[in-house]
């Protein structure tokens, strides 16, 4: 039976209340839709990205959720948040748009930490971690003159529901609050705040404070990592910094090498 009330621990999102809270005059968000099911909220918004920025699409269930590099994002219905938004920072040079998924990571980690009471950190480029385990993932895709930014967050998944052993959920992390409505509101508000700040600084991550906030939230810096690249040998060394372009600086035997998010297949802890 697929009633919205089958699982009392997983009430449906309240679309009308979300709209009342998020669609405010002068605000970034222009439309908030909650679908019971879709393939991928990123794919849906990519088809509409040129219309306007500020579209928000949430799905209670995704049957073809996308990860990066043709990987998949899977989660049981109503067990988390699957949300995408459209952004079009036209006054920001395109070379700086690579900061958008990192910006989303900073906003999401801060909002989720605050609402849930769980300490959430970032794994470069844009996974949200609790300890070593993945709580949420972010996918930014160019669509014409806009960017579709998608976030998948695990909220009430139980151990036996985790799609991979390296995943976790807010429930499994001992969260104080696993109510998805306030989580989504906080996430979108914080995303709007960071986006506005960054856009006003014309995408300058240093001037907007984004670089500092990202560096503080990032668990990768200071660790030894092994970076798998699409071709050639893996790069191994100490993750020492994030540069002004949002690249991870890995310092190995040949000195510091900046690696861009688009070039990386995997970043793993190295021994
Ligand atoms: C990501 O990719 O982490 C980006 C995920 C973005 C999902 C959102 S949901 C809303 C929007 N609409 C979409 O279609 N997508 C976005 P990546 O770094 O490539 O990680 C994918 C990998 O994470 C998979 O190969 C699995 O190993 C793992 N994985 C899949 N589902 C997971 C989950 N629920 N929790 C933790 N890890 C998961």
Tab-separated table of C-alpha atoms and ligand atoms in Angstrom:
chain	number	residue	atom	x	y	z
A	1	UNK	CA	0.000	0.000	0.000
A	2	UNK	CA	1.422	3.348	-0.947
A	3	UNK	CA	-0.487	5.815	1.178
A	4	UNK	CA	1.373	8.898	2.429
A	5	UNK	CA	0.620	7.662	5.950
A	6	UNK	CA	1.928	4.118	5.608
A	7	UNK	CA	4.912	4.988	7.729
A	8	UNK	CA	3.910	7.177	10.639
A	9	UNK	CA	7.537	8.121	11.203
A	10	UNK	CA	7.623	9.608	7.717
A	11	UNK	CA	4.883	12.197	7.343
A	12	UNK	CA	4.681	13.913	3.937
A	13	UNK	CA	6.144	17.378	3.432
A	14	UNK	CA	3.636	20.206	3.825
A	15	UNK	CA	3.765	21.992	0.499
A	16	UNK	CA	1.374	24.822	1.414
A	17	UNK	CA	3.261	25.631	4.625
A	18	UNK	CA	6.600	25.513	2.794
A	19	UNK	CA	5.279	27.949	0.218
A	20	UNK	CA	4.006	30.311	2.884
A	21	UNK	CA	7.376	30.275	4.616
A	22	UNK	CA	9.612	30.516	1.554
A	23	UNK	CA	7.806	32.551	-1.078
A	24	UNK	CA	8.282	36.039	0.315
A	25	UNK	CA	8.365	39.350	-1.599
A	26	UNK	CA	11.881	40.266	-2.685
A	27	UNK	CA	13.153	36.784	-1.884
A	28	UNK	CA	15.056	34.445	-4.194
A	29	UNK	CA	12.555	31.578	-4.238
A	30	UNK	CA	9.747	31.964	-6.762
A	31	UNK	CA	8.104	28.574	-6.913
A	32	UNK	CA	8.108	25.647	-4.502
A	33	UNK	CA	6.681	22.352	-5.744
A	34	UNK	CA	6.591	19.022	-3.966
A	35	UNK	CA	6.088	15.960	-6.184
A	36	UNK	CA	5.088	12.575	-4.747
A	37	UNK	CA	7.468	10.877	-7.196
A	38	UNK	CA	9.732	11.726	-10.083
A	39	UNK	CA	12.802	10.402	-11.866
A	40	UNK	CA	15.247	13.109	-10.828
A	41	UNK	CA	14.501	16.614	-9.559
A	42	UNK	CA	17.726	17.793	-11.241
A	43	UNK	CA	16.618	16.393	-14.592
A	44	UNK	CA	13.151	17.965	-14.192
A	45	UNK	CA	14.529	21.428	-13.452
A	46	UNK	CA	17.202	21.205	-16.153
A	47	UNK	CA	14.336	21.275	-18.651
A	48	UNK	CA	13.048	24.541	-17.121
A	49	UNK	CA	16.287	26.188	-16.031
A	50	UNK	CA	16.205	28.934	-18.628
A	51	UNK	CA	12.797	30.218	-17.455
A	52	UNK	CA	13.885	31.910	-14.259
A	53	UNK	CA	16.033	31.388	-11.230
A	54	UNK	CA	14.559	30.552	-7.871
A	55	UNK	CA	12.558	27.467	-8.845
A	56	UNK	CA	12.501	24.852	-6.080
A	57	UNK	CA	11.499	21.272	-6.792
A	58	UNK	CA	11.254	18.640	-4.077
A	59	UNK	CA	10.429	14.967	-4.574
A	60	UNK	CA	9.130	12.611	-1.906
A	61	UNK	CA	10.567	9.783	-3.956
A	62	UNK	CA	13.108	9.695	-6.793
A	63	UNK	CA	13.357	6.661	-9.011
A	64	UNK	CA	16.355	7.817	-11.065
A	65	UNK	CA	18.214	10.093	-8.648
A	66	UNK	CA	21.497	11.253	-10.111
A	67	UNK	CA	24.902	11.477	-8.507
A	68	UNK	CA	28.040	12.855	-10.086
A	69	UNK	CA	29.719	11.067	-13.017
A	70	UNK	CA	26.683	8.897	-13.823
A	71	UNK	CA	26.508	7.566	-10.298
A	72	UNK	CA	23.146	7.100	-8.587
A	73	UNK	CA	21.448	8.592	-5.545
A	74	UNK	CA	18.909	6.286	-3.909
A	75	UNK	CA	16.747	6.542	-0.794
A	76	UNK	CA	13.354	5.159	0.306
A	77	UNK	CA	10.305	7.444	-0.161
A	78	UNK	CA	10.032	10.282	2.413
A	79	UNK	CA	13.180	9.091	4.196
A	80	UNK	CA	15.047	12.288	3.372
A	81	UNK	CA	15.109	15.391	1.242
A	82	UNK	CA	15.640	15.378	-2.501
A	83	UNK	CA	15.544	18.973	-3.648
A	84	UNK	CA	16.784	20.955	-6.629
A	85	UNK	CA	16.870	24.678	-7.311
A	86	UNK	CA	17.696	26.854	-10.320
A	87	UNK	CA	20.257	29.632	-10.016
A	88	UNK	CA	21.497	32.093	-12.628
A	89	UNK	CA	24.181	34.385	-11.194
A	90	UNK	CA	24.579	36.376	-14.400
A	91	UNK	CA	26.762	39.087	-12.896
A	92	UNK	CA	29.279	36.505	-11.685
A	93	UNK	CA	31.998	35.485	-14.170
A	94	UNK	CA	31.327	31.910	-15.294
A	95	UNK	CA	34.817	30.913	-14.169
A	96	UNK	CA	33.605	31.371	-10.601
A	97	UNK	CA	30.421	29.330	-10.930
A	98	UNK	CA	32.368	26.308	-9.729
A	99	UNK	CA	31.899	27.735	-6.243
A	100	UNK	CA	28.141	27.080	-6.356
A	101	UNK	CA	28.217	23.430	-5.220
A	102	UNK	CA	30.710	24.342	-2.487
A	103	UNK	CA	28.503	27.229	-1.434
A	104	UNK	CA	25.569	24.814	-1.260
A	105	UNK	CA	27.669	22.543	0.949
A	106	UNK	CA	28.439	25.347	3.386
A	107	UNK	CA	24.774	26.383	3.537
A	108	UNK	CA	23.473	22.835	3.916
A	109	UNK	CA	26.020	21.800	6.556
A	110	UNK	CA	25.290	24.871	8.628
A	111	UNK	CA	21.480	24.598	8.328
A	112	UNK	CA	21.398	20.871	9.038
A	113	UNK	CA	23.770	21.182	12.012
A	114	UNK	CA	21.671	23.937	13.517
A	115	UNK	CA	18.281	22.233	13.134
A	116	UNK	CA	19.358	18.687	13.986
A	117	UNK	CA	22.033	19.315	16.604
A	118	UNK	CA	24.359	16.913	14.740
A	119	UNK	CA	27.840	18.132	13.822
A	120	UNK	CA	28.020	18.031	10.054
A	121	UNK	CA	31.251	18.616	8.140
A	122	UNK	CA	32.204	18.769	4.488
A	123	UNK	CA	34.260	16.373	2.482
A	124	UNK	CA	35.725	18.229	-0.445
A	125	UNK	CA	34.209	18.998	-2.856
A	126	UNK	CA	30.673	18.708	-1.563
A	127	UNK	CA	29.644	15.719	0.496
A	128	UNK	CA	28.144	16.311	3.926
A	129	UNK	CA	29.650	13.973	6.497
A	130	UNK	CA	28.901	12.909	10.034
A	131	UNK	CA	32.187	11.472	11.215
A	132	UNK	CA	33.390	9.482	8.199
A	133	UNK	CA	29.945	8.693	6.854
A	134	UNK	CA	27.997	10.424	4.099
A	135	UNK	CA	24.825	12.210	5.175
A	136	UNK	CA	24.153	14.187	2.020
A	137	UNK	CA	25.423	14.774	-1.494
A	138	UNK	CA	25.254	17.721	-3.856
A	139	UNK	CA	25.077	17.785	-7.628
A	140	UNK	CA	25.434	20.968	-9.692
A	141	UNK	CA	24.717	20.790	-13.414
A	142	UNK	CA	24.875	23.506	-16.075
A	143	UNK	CA	21.610	23.885	-17.967
A	144	UNK	CA	21.788	26.578	-20.634
A	145	UNK	CA	22.384	29.904	-18.928
A	146	UNK	CA	21.570	28.551	-15.461
A	147	UNK	CA	22.758	26.018	-12.926
A	148	UNK	CA	20.605	23.333	-11.376
A	149	UNK	CA	21.765	22.572	-7.880
A	150	UNK	CA	20.496	19.379	-6.266
A	151	UNK	CA	20.830	18.182	-2.703
A	152	UNK	CA	20.030	14.744	-1.349
A	153	UNK	CA	19.925	14.485	2.455
A	154	UNK	CA	19.368	11.302	4.464
A	155	UNK	CA	16.965	12.012	7.310
A	156	UNK	CA	15.213	8.959	8.761
A	157	UNK	CA	16.907	6.033	7.021
A	158	UNK	CA	17.457	3.067	9.294
A	159	UNK	CA	20.610	0.978	9.218
A	160	UNK	CA	19.124	-1.713	6.963
A	161	UNK	CA	17.926	0.938	4.483
A	162	UNK	CA	21.297	2.572	3.812
A	163	UNK	CA	22.138	2.246	0.114
A	164	UNK	CA	25.853	1.866	0.856
A	165	UNK	CA	27.687	1.015	4.091
A	166	UNK	CA	29.485	4.365	4.027
A	167	UNK	CA	26.184	6.287	4.339
A	168	UNK	CA	24.397	7.567	7.411
A	169	UNK	CA	21.221	9.483	8.262
A	170	UNK	CA	20.230	12.112	10.802
A	171	UNK	CA	18.252	9.450	12.690
A	172	UNK	CA	21.305	7.175	12.909
A	173	UNK	CA	23.447	10.133	13.994
A	174	UNK	CA	21.267	10.839	17.041
A	175	UNK	CA	19.599	14.014	15.733
A	176	UNK	CA	17.374	16.011	18.069
A	177	UNK	CA	15.018	16.831	15.235
A	178	UNK	CA	14.246	14.796	12.118
A	179	UNK	CA	11.241	16.816	11.005
A	180	UNK	CA	11.847	17.473	7.319
A	181	UNK	CA	9.850	20.713	6.990
A	182	UNK	CA	12.080	22.825	9.257
A	183	UNK	CA	15.159	21.162	7.757
A	184	UNK	CA	14.122	22.144	4.258
A	185	UNK	CA	13.154	25.672	5.260
A	186	UNK	CA	16.481	26.218	7.026
A	187	UNK	CA	18.417	24.749	4.132
A	188	UNK	CA	16.769	26.978	1.536
A	189	UNK	CA	17.039	30.084	3.678
A	190	UNK	CA	20.703	29.541	4.332
A	191	UNK	CA	21.316	28.772	0.671
A	192	UNK	CA	19.639	32.065	-0.241
A	193	UNK	CA	21.754	33.975	2.277
A	194	UNK	CA	25.076	32.577	1.070
A	195	UNK	CA	24.102	32.875	-2.572
A	196	UNK	CA	23.133	36.528	-2.146
A	197	UNK	CA	26.343	37.343	-0.297
A	198	UNK	CA	28.497	35.596	-2.883
A	199	UNK	CA	26.653	37.158	-5.809
A	200	UNK	CA	26.967	40.660	-4.351
A	201	UNK	CA	30.728	40.053	-4.144
A	202	UNK	CA	30.611	39.071	-7.853
A	203	UNK	CA	31.524	35.530	-6.981
A	204	UNK	CA	34.671	36.432	-5.042
A	205	UNK	CA	34.855	33.596	-2.502
A	206	UNK	CA	37.400	35.402	-0.349
A	207	UNK	CA	35.594	38.759	-0.178
A	208	UNK	CA	32.214	37.129	0.513
A	209	UNK	CA	33.589	35.066	3.403
A	210	UNK	CA	32.740	31.845	1.595
A	211	UNK	CA	36.313	30.608	1.364
A	212	UNK	CA	36.787	31.008	5.111
A	213	UNK	CA	33.443	29.363	5.941
A	214	UNK	CA	34.179	26.496	3.580
A	215	UNK	CA	37.663	25.951	4.990
A	216	UNK	CA	36.321	25.905	8.554
A	217	UNK	CA	33.634	23.347	7.709
A	218	UNK	CA	35.906	21.136	5.608
A	219	UNK	CA	37.077	17.892	7.216
A	220	UNK	CA	39.379	17.073	4.289
A	221	UNK	CA	41.935	19.806	4.987
A	222	UNK	CA	44.788	18.606	7.144
A	223	UNK	CA	44.348	14.973	6.137
A	224	UNK	CA	46.357	12.701	3.921
A	225	UNK	CA	44.357	11.913	0.808
A	226	UNK	CA	44.523	9.872	-2.333
A	227	UNK	CA	42.823	11.553	-5.260
A	228	UNK	CA	41.712	9.315	-8.134
A	229	UNK	CA	41.851	11.190	-11.424
A	230	UNK	CA	40.088	10.158	-14.656
A	231	UNK	CA	43.421	9.334	-16.297
A	232	UNK	CA	46.926	8.696	-15.078
A	233	UNK	CA	48.174	7.783	-11.630
A	234	UNK	CA	46.382	8.830	-8.449
A	235	UNK	CA	47.688	11.848	-6.586
A	236	UNK	CA	48.660	11.262	-2.986
A	237	UNK	CA	49.610	13.780	-0.356
A	238	UNK	CA	48.396	16.091	2.358
A	239	UNK	CA	45.279	18.155	1.657
A	240	UNK	CA	46.611	21.529	2.691
A	241	UNK	CA	44.157	24.187	1.516
A	242	UNK	CA	41.312	25.278	-0.710
A	243	UNK	CA	42.455	27.851	-3.269
A	244	UNK	CA	40.585	30.905	-4.582
A	245	UNK	CA	39.030	28.782	-7.330
A	246	UNK	CA	37.642	26.212	-4.901
A	247	UNK	CA	40.271	23.633	-5.825
A	248	UNK	CA	41.775	21.299	-3.260
A	249	UNK	CA	45.519	21.799	-2.875
A	250	UNK	CA	47.220	18.436	-2.412
A	251	UNK	CA	50.841	18.637	-1.368
A	252	UNK	CA	52.788	15.552	-2.384
A	253	UNK	CA	56.417	14.776	-3.231
A	254	UNK	CA	56.222	17.120	-6.249
A	255	UNK	CA	54.938	20.059	-4.246
A	256	UNK	CA	51.438	21.519	-4.129
A	257	UNK	CA	48.977	20.531	-6.871
A	258	UNK	CA	45.526	22.109	-7.078
A	259	UNK	CA	42.802	19.706	-8.192
A	260	UNK	CA	39.430	20.861	-9.486
A	261	UNK	CA	36.175	19.157	-8.488
A	262	UNK	CA	35.388	18.397	-12.128
A	263	UNK	CA	38.594	16.408	-12.557
A	264	UNK	CA	38.252	14.142	-9.572
A	265	UNK	CA	36.734	10.674	-9.526
A	266	UNK	CA	37.260	9.942	-5.813
A	267	UNK	CA	38.970	11.463	-2.809
A	268	UNK	CA	39.836	8.873	-0.169
A	269	UNK	CA	41.745	8.982	3.071
A	270	UNK	CA	45.299	7.736	2.525
A	271	UNK	CA	47.416	5.949	5.052
B	1	LIG	C1	26.303	12.876	-4.965
B	1	LIG	O1	26.942	12.230	-5.984
B	1	LIG	O2	26.528	12.713	-3.795
B	1	LIG	C2	25.226	13.844	-5.427
B	1	LIG	C3	23.862	13.396	-5.004
B	1	LIG	C4	22.814	14.397	-5.380
B	1	LIG	C5	21.431	13.862	-5.154
B	1	LIG	C6	20.389	14.936	-5.345
B	1	LIG	S1	18.828	14.417	-4.818
B	1	LIG	C7	18.080	15.789	-5.546
B	1	LIG	C8	18.799	16.019	-6.874
B	1	LIG	N1	18.201	15.247	-7.946
B	1	LIG	C9	19.032	14.326	-8.437
B	1	LIG	O3	18.771	13.534	-9.349
B	1	LIG	N2	20.204	14.379	-7.758
B	1	LIG	C10	20.219	15.442	-6.763
B	1	LIG	P1	28.259	11.362	-5.815
B	1	LIG	O4	29.286	12.151	-5.078
B	1	LIG	O5	28.572	10.872	-7.183
B	1	LIG	O6	27.812	10.198	-4.896
B	1	LIG	C11	27.023	9.131	-5.390
B	1	LIG	C12	27.410	7.914	-4.580
B	1	LIG	O7	26.928	8.043	-3.246
B	1	LIG	C13	26.790	6.628	-5.096
B	1	LIG	O8	27.612	6.029	-6.049
B	1	LIG	C14	26.689	5.787	-3.829
B	1	LIG	O9	27.937	5.168	-3.548
B	1	LIG	C15	26.466	6.812	-2.750
B	1	LIG	N3	25.054	6.983	-2.414
B	1	LIG	C16	23.938	6.774	-3.163
B	1	LIG	N4	22.835	7.084	-2.482
B	1	LIG	C17	23.251	7.514	-1.264
B	1	LIG	C18	22.581	7.965	-0.088
B	1	LIG	N5	21.263	8.058	-0.007
B	1	LIG	N6	23.356	8.297	0.981
B	1	LIG	C19	24.694	8.230	0.934
B	1	LIG	N7	25.386	7.800	-0.126
B	1	LIG	C20	24.673	7.448	-1.215
